[in-house]
CSV table of C-alpha atoms in Angstrom, one decimal:
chain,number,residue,atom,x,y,z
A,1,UNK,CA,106.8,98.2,127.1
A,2,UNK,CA,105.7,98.0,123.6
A,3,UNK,CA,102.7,96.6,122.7
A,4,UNK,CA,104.0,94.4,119.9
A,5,UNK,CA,107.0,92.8,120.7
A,6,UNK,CA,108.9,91.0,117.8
A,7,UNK,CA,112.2,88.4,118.9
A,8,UNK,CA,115.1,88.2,118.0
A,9,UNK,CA,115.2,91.5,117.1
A,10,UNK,CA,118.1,90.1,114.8
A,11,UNK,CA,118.9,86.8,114.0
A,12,UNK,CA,122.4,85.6,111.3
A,13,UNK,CA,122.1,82.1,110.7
A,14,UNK,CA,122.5,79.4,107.7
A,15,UNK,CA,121.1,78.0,105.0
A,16,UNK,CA,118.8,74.5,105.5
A,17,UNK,CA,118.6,75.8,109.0
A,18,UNK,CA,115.0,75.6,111.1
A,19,UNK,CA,114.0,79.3,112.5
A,20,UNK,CA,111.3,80.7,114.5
A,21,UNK,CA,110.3,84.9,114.6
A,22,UNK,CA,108.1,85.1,117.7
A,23,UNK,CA,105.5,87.8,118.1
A,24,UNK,CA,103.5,88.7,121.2
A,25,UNK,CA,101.0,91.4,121.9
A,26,UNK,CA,99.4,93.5,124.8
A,27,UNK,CA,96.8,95.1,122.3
A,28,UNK,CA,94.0,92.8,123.1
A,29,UNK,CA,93.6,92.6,119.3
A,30,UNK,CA,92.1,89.1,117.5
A,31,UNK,CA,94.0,89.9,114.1
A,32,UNK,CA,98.1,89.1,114.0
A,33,UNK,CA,100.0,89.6,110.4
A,34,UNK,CA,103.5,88.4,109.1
A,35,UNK,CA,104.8,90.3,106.4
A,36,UNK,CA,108.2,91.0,104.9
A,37,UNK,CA,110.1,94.0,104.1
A,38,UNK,CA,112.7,93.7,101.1
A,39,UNK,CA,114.1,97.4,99.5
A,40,UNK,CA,111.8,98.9,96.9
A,41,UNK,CA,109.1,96.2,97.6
A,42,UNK,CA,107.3,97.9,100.4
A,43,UNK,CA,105.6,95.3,103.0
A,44,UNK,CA,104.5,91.7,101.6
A,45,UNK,CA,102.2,89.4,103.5
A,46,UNK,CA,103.3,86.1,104.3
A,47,UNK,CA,100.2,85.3,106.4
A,48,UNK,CA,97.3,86.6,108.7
A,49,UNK,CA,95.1,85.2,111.3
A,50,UNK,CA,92.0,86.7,112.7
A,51,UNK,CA,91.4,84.6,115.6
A,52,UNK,CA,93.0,81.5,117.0
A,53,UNK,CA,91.3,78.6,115.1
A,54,UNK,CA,91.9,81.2,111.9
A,55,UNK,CA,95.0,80.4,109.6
A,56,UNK,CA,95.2,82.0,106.1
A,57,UNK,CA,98.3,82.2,103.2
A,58,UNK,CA,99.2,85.4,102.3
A,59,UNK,CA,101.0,86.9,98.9
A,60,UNK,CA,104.1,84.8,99.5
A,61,UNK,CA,103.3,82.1,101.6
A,62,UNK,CA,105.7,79.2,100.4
A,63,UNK,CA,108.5,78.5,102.6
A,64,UNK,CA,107.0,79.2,105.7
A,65,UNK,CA,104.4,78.2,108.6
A,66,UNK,CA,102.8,79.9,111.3
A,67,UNK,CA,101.3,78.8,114.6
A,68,UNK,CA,98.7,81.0,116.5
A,69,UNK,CA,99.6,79.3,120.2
A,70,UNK,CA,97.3,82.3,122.3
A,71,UNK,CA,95.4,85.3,121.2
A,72,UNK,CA,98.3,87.4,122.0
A,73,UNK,CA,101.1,85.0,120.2
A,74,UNK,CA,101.7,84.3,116.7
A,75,UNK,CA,105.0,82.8,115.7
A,76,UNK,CA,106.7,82.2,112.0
A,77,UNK,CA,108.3,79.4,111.0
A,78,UNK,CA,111.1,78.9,108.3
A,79,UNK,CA,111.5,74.9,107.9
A,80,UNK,CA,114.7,75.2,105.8
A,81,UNK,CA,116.1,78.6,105.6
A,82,UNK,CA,117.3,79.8,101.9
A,83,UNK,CA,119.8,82.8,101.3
A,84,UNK,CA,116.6,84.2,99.0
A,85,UNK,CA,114.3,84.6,102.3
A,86,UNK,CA,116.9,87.6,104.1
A,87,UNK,CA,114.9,90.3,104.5
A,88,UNK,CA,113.3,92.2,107.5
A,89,UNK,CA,110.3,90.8,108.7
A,90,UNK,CA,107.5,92.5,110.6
A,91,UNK,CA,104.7,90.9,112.9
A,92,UNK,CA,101.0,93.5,113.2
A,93,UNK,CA,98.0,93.1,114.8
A,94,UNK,CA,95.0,95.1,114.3
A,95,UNK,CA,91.3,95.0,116.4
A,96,UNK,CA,88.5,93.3,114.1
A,97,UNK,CA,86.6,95.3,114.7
A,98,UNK,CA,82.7,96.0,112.8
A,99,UNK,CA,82.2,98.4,109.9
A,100,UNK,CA,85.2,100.8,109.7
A,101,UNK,CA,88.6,99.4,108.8
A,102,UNK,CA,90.8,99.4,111.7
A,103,UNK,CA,94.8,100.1,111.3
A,104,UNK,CA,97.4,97.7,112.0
A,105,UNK,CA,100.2,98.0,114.4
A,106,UNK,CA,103.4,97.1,114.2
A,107,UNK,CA,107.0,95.6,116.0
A,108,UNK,CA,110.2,96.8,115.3
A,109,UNK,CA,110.8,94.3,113.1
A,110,UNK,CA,113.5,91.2,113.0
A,111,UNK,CA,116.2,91.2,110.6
A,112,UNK,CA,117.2,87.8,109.6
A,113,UNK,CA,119.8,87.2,107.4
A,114,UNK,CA,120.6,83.6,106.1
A,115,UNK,CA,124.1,83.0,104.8
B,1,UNK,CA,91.8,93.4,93.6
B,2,UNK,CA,93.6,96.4,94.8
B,3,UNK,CA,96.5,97.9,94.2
B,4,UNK,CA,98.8,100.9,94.9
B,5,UNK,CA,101.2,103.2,93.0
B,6,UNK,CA,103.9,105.5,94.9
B,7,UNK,CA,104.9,107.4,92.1
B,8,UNK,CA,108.0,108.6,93.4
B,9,UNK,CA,110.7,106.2,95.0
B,10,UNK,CA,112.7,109.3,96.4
B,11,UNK,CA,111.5,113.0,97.5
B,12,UNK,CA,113.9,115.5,98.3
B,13,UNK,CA,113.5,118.8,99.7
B,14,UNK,CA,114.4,121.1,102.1
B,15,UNK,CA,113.6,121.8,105.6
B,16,UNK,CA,110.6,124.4,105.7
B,17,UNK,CA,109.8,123.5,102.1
B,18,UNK,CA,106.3,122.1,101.3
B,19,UNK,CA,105.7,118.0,100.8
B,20,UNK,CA,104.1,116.6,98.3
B,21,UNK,CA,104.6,112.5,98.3
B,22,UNK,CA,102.2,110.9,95.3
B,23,UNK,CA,100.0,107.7,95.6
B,24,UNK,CA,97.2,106.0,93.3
B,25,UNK,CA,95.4,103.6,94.5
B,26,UNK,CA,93.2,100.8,92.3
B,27,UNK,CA,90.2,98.9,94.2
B,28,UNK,CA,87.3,97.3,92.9
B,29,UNK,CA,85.1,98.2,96.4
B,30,UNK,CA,84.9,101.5,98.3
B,31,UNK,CA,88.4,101.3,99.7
B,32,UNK,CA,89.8,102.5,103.0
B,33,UNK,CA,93.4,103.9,102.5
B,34,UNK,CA,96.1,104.6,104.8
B,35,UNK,CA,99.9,106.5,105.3
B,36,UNK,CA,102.6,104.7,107.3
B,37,UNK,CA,105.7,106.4,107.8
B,38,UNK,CA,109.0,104.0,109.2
B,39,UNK,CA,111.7,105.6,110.8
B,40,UNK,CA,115.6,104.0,110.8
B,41,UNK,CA,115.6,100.3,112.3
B,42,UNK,CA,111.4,101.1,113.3
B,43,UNK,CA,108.2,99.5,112.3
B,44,UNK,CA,105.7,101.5,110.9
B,45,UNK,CA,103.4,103.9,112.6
B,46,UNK,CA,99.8,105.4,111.5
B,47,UNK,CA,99.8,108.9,110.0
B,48,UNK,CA,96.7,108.8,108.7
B,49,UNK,CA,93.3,107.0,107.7
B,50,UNK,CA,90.2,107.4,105.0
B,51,UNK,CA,87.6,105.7,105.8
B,52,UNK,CA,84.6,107.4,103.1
B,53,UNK,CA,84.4,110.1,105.7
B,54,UNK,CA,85.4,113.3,105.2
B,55,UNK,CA,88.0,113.4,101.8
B,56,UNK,CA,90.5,115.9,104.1
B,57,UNK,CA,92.1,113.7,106.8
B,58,UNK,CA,94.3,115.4,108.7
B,59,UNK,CA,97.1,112.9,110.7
B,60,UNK,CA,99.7,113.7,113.1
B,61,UNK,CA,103.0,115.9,113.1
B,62,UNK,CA,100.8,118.1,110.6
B,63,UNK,CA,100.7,116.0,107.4
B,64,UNK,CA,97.5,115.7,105.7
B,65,UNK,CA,96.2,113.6,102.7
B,66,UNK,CA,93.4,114.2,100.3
B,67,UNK,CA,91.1,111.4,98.9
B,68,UNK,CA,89.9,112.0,95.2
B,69,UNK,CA,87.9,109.4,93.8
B,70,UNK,CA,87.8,111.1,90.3
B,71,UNK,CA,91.6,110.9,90.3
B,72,UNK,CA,92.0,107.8,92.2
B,73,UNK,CA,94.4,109.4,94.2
B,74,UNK,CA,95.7,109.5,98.0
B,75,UNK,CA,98.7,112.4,98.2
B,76,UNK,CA,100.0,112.8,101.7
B,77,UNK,CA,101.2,116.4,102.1
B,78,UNK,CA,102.7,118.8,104.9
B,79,UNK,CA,103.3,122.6,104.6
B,80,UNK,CA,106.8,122.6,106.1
B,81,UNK,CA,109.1,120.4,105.9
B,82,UNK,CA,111.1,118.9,109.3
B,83,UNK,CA,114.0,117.5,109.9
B,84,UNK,CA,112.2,114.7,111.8
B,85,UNK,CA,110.0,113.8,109.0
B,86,UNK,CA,113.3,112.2,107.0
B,87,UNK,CA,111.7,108.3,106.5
B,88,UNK,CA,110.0,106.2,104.1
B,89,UNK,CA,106.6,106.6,103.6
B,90,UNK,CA,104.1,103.6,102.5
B,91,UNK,CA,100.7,104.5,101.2
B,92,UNK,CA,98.6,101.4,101.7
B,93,UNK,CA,94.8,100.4,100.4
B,94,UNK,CA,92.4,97.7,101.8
B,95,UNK,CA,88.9,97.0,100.1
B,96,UNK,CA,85.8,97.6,102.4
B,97,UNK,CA,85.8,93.6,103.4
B,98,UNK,CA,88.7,95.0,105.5
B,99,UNK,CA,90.2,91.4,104.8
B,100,UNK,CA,94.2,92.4,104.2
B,101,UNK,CA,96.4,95.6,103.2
B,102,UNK,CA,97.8,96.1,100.1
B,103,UNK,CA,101.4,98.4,100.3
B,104,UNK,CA,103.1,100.5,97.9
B,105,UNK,CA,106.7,100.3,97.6
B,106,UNK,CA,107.3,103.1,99.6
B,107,UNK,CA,108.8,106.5,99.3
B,108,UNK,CA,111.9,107.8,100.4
B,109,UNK,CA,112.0,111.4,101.7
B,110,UNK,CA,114.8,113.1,102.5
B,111,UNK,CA,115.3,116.7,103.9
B,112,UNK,CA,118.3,118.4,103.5
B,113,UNK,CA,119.1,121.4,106.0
């Protein structure tokens, strides 16, 4: 079984609609990540948390929400789905950690597409 | 703030050939910079890490990157090039607060038979 398990792996769905990208982990690991993938934009962070009482925004926040339900869960939100937010969207986690920085690990990524 | 430059979008060469993908990096701390490669309808696995050890860090499938401070530069390169190793690459930075990654846009490498 993977350790970071992303679902739906694909999702099609439309605009003003309410969607949630689940992410759950069997790392053990405090720190969960949303970002997003668009072509020739590399990864963008939507947001982070490093443990569950632990919420912050990312690079491109608006539009969206998290909820940290469990150390090993970490869901995004889209309230009201736009075309403009299509892209693929990848969940990490990564240990905390002291000292050296650790790596992050990823799923294998949702692809939403909002018509 | 950090940043980081891939300065090629696309690398093309052939299999057996040498690698040579480019990346800059800008931090204002002693940074700690990483390789991800992402495979076809995969998320992205470790290749390598710096972490102000040694400036040679060798990863796995036989890549290798160099840190040079002077230069601000993290290159990722592999003697011979594989069939396998057709992805994009993303050469990432994060500051030593270890707080969040920064990505470059990523690279593009192809290998042709």
């Amino acid at each position: 079984d993977a350790d970071v398990t992303q679902t739906p792996r694909n999702r099609i769905t439309k605009t003003g609609k309410r969607i949630m990208l689940e992410c759950s982990q069997t790392k053990g690991h405090d720190r969960m990540y949303w970002y997003r993938q668009d072509p020739g934009l590399g990864l963008r962070l939507i947001y982070y948390s490093f443990d569950v009482k632990d919420i912050n925004k990312g690079e491109i926040s608006d539009g969206y929400s998290v909820s940290r339900q469990a150390q090993a869960k970490f869901s995004l939100s889209l309230e009201s789905a736009i075309p403009n937010q299509t892209a693929l969207y990848f969940c990490a986690t990564s240990d905390g950690g002291t000292g050296s920085s650790q790596p992050q690990h990823f799923g294998d990524g949702t692809r939403l597409s909002i018509l | 703030a950090q940043s980081v430059t891939q300065l090629d979008s696309h690398v093309s060469v052939s299999e057996g050939t040498p690698v040579l993908l480019r990346c800059n990096y800008s931090s204002s701390y002693s940074p700690s910079l990483f390789w991800y490669v992402q495979h076809p309808n995969k998320g992205l696995q470790l290749l390598l890490k710096y972490t102000s050890a040694a400036t040679l860090v060798k990863g796995i499938n036989g890549f290798e990157a160099e840190f040079k401070k002077s230069e601000t530069s993290f290159h990722l390169t592999k003697p011979s090039a594989h069939m396998s190793d057709a992805a994009e690459y993303f050469c990432v930075v994060t500051d030593s607060g270890y707080s969040t990654l920064t990505f470059g846009k990523g690279t593009m490498l192809l290998v042709s038979p």
